[in-house]
XYZ file of C-alpha atoms in Angstrom:
205
model
C 0.021 -0.213 -0.222
C 0.971 3.424 -0.767
C 1.748 5.841 1.743
C -0.719 8.963 0.625
C 0.665 12.537 1.769
C -0.921 15.114 0.940
C 1.136 18.418 -0.509
C 0.422 21.934 -0.008
C 1.679 24.340 -2.660
C 2.021 28.024 -2.700
C 4.194 29.655 -5.527
C 1.585 31.370 -7.400
C 3.958 32.930 -9.748
C 6.984 31.259 -11.032
C 5.604 27.943 -11.298
C 1.576 26.132 -12.052
C 0.024 24.847 -9.161
C -0.296 21.645 -11.330
C 3.606 21.643 -12.510
C 4.667 21.486 -9.131
C 2.805 18.763 -8.578
C 4.554 15.883 -11.069
C 7.794 17.365 -10.155
C 7.189 16.382 -6.434
C 4.682 13.197 -7.652
C 8.079 12.125 -10.331
C 10.791 12.879 -7.615
C 8.618 10.305 -4.826
C 8.392 7.936 -7.348
C 10.484 5.343 -6.127
C 9.692 5.598 -2.758
C 5.999 4.092 -2.917
C 4.102 7.798 -1.819
C 1.295 9.084 -3.631
C 0.893 12.833 -3.638
C -2.319 14.908 -3.837
C -2.443 18.597 -3.859
C -4.631 21.024 -1.281
C -5.959 22.648 -4.392
C -7.149 19.830 -5.991
C -9.744 19.239 -3.220
C -12.972 20.583 -2.441
C -12.794 20.090 1.083
C -9.027 20.825 2.376
C -9.355 19.814 6.204
C -10.781 16.039 5.175
C -7.959 15.985 3.012
C -5.358 16.463 5.218
C -7.207 14.502 8.341
C -7.192 11.658 5.681
C -3.780 11.940 4.072
C -0.893 9.629 5.592
C 1.407 12.565 5.962
C 1.492 16.210 4.990
C 4.468 17.529 2.990
C 4.389 21.501 2.495
C 6.909 22.626 -0.631
C 8.246 25.448 -1.468
C 7.456 28.981 -2.607
C 6.997 31.974 -1.082
C 6.632 32.144 2.700
C 4.119 35.230 2.863
C 2.154 33.538 0.260
C 1.870 30.261 1.437
C 1.274 31.269 5.089
C -1.748 33.510 3.897
C -2.965 30.526 2.328
C -2.858 28.540 5.851
C -5.130 30.686 7.281
C -6.972 31.449 4.316
C -8.148 27.682 3.794
C -8.465 27.437 7.657
C -6.200 25.162 8.279
C -2.768 26.477 9.965
C -4.533 25.114 13.251
C -4.921 21.525 11.902
C -2.025 21.006 10.316
C -0.414 21.264 14.102
C -2.725 19.142 15.684
C -2.020 16.656 13.368
C 1.492 16.863 13.314
C 1.027 16.886 17.044
C -0.491 13.590 17.083
C 2.242 11.622 15.677
C 1.106 12.935 11.250
C 4.743 13.016 9.598
C 5.102 16.587 8.492
C 8.065 16.624 5.886
C 8.340 20.984 4.459
C 11.145 22.307 2.159
C 11.957 25.902 2.182
C 8.973 27.892 2.929
C 7.795 24.589 3.893
C 10.351 24.709 6.396
C 9.744 28.160 7.337
C 6.419 28.146 8.381
C 7.481 25.117 11.185
C 9.389 27.912 13.500
C 7.141 30.076 15.928
C 7.077 32.635 13.663
C 7.901 33.562 9.875
C 9.718 36.977 10.564
C 13.272 35.340 9.346
C 12.476 34.149 6.262
C 14.123 35.656 3.213
C 11.279 36.536 0.719
C 9.532 39.282 -0.309
C 6.471 40.055 1.460
C 4.397 39.823 -1.927
C 0.722 39.486 0.754
C 0.324 40.096 3.723
C -1.326 37.129 5.855
C -3.435 37.784 8.949
C -0.677 37.304 11.333
C 3.384 35.901 10.939
C 2.934 33.469 13.418
C 3.182 30.320 12.163
C 3.279 26.184 13.065
C 5.101 26.725 15.786
C 6.088 22.630 15.802
C 9.723 23.656 17.191
C 9.856 26.773 19.350
C 12.370 28.815 17.320
C 12.911 30.544 14.308
C 14.295 29.236 11.249
C 16.298 30.116 7.956
C 16.321 27.700 5.416
C 18.703 28.045 2.370
C 21.548 29.924 5.273
C 24.990 30.788 3.321
C 27.876 32.981 4.623
C 29.000 33.775 1.485
C 29.084 36.640 0.120
C 29.807 37.296 -3.381
C 32.525 40.300 -4.421
C 31.880 43.545 -4.643
C 27.939 42.939 -3.030
C 27.784 45.995 -0.103
C 24.403 44.835 0.786
C 23.485 42.996 4.484
C 24.103 39.035 4.627
C 22.271 37.017 5.862
C 24.094 36.674 9.513
C 24.020 40.862 9.461
C 20.191 39.700 8.761
C 19.721 37.604 11.350
C 21.618 39.407 14.081
C 18.962 42.052 13.459
C 16.063 39.914 14.731
C 17.889 39.100 17.438
C 18.389 42.286 18.587
C 14.534 42.488 19.226
C 14.077 39.403 20.227
C 17.541 38.363 22.031
C 15.674 35.540 23.577
C 14.391 33.512 20.742
C 17.011 31.350 18.677
C 17.456 31.151 15.135
C 18.571 28.083 13.254
C 20.454 28.460 9.690
C 19.762 25.313 7.601
C 21.614 25.247 4.365
C 21.090 23.383 0.880
C 21.651 19.671 1.468
C 20.724 19.832 5.702
C 17.802 19.445 7.300
C 16.192 19.331 11.019
C 14.922 15.850 12.017
C 12.157 16.020 14.818
C 10.807 12.862 16.859
C 9.171 13.578 19.689
C 11.259 15.007 22.312
C 14.502 14.587 19.668
C 15.487 16.577 17.317
C 18.934 16.400 15.655
C 20.760 18.193 12.407
C 21.124 15.481 8.751
C 23.045 15.858 5.826
C 26.575 17.086 5.280
C 26.799 21.034 6.047
C 26.954 22.574 9.115
C 23.752 24.928 10.479
C 24.235 28.054 12.398
C 22.753 29.442 15.410
C 21.936 32.846 16.295
C 20.403 33.607 20.028
C 20.859 36.677 21.971
C 24.974 37.558 21.970
C 25.586 34.034 20.326
C 26.140 35.064 16.657
C 26.848 32.246 13.915
C 27.731 29.901 16.074
C 28.467 26.309 14.179
C 26.074 23.255 14.686
C 28.308 20.181 13.402
C 26.169 17.680 11.228
C 24.945 14.860 13.596
C 24.193 17.564 16.474
C 22.162 16.921 19.148
C 19.549 19.185 19.228
C 16.876 18.924 21.504
C 17.835 21.182 24.058
C 16.304 24.466 21.756
C 13.007 22.097 22.385
C 12.591 23.393 25.525
């Protein structure tokens, strides 16, 4: 029996929902995971209830969160995941697992009712984290932008996760998977390297 997952799509400009769904379906075909997109369901809440798991893809984080509020499924997803339903998110889909979307890299193309997100982990996330600065680029680095966040909210940790890495949570255990370091920002702690394989369970409080 294939594992049935619901895919929440939110990229409104760069690619249409059906094309995105086809890409994800093709990528997961060998894993025997049956993916359907929430945009094809007349009753999104029922679809989430009946799914074995939830996947949330990439795109614009502001638009994604706005859609979750518009469809009134933000709390439902949170409840189902807290009850044990698997959740996988990448890019914007990982951004919304934190307390809020205040540390996203995206432009605010829409204004959601709130920046508050799923809160599946009690800290902020910054996907696609990189400390690279192109020669001749005089704008802020990612680290400088996250420093700005920690200056106004010094008590909330931010974890920057690089390409090819993931945070894996199972109950009260949290670890870093992949082949690159992550970085922690919190108060006076700035860009503290987190080695691959680290146990980050202490960040769960």
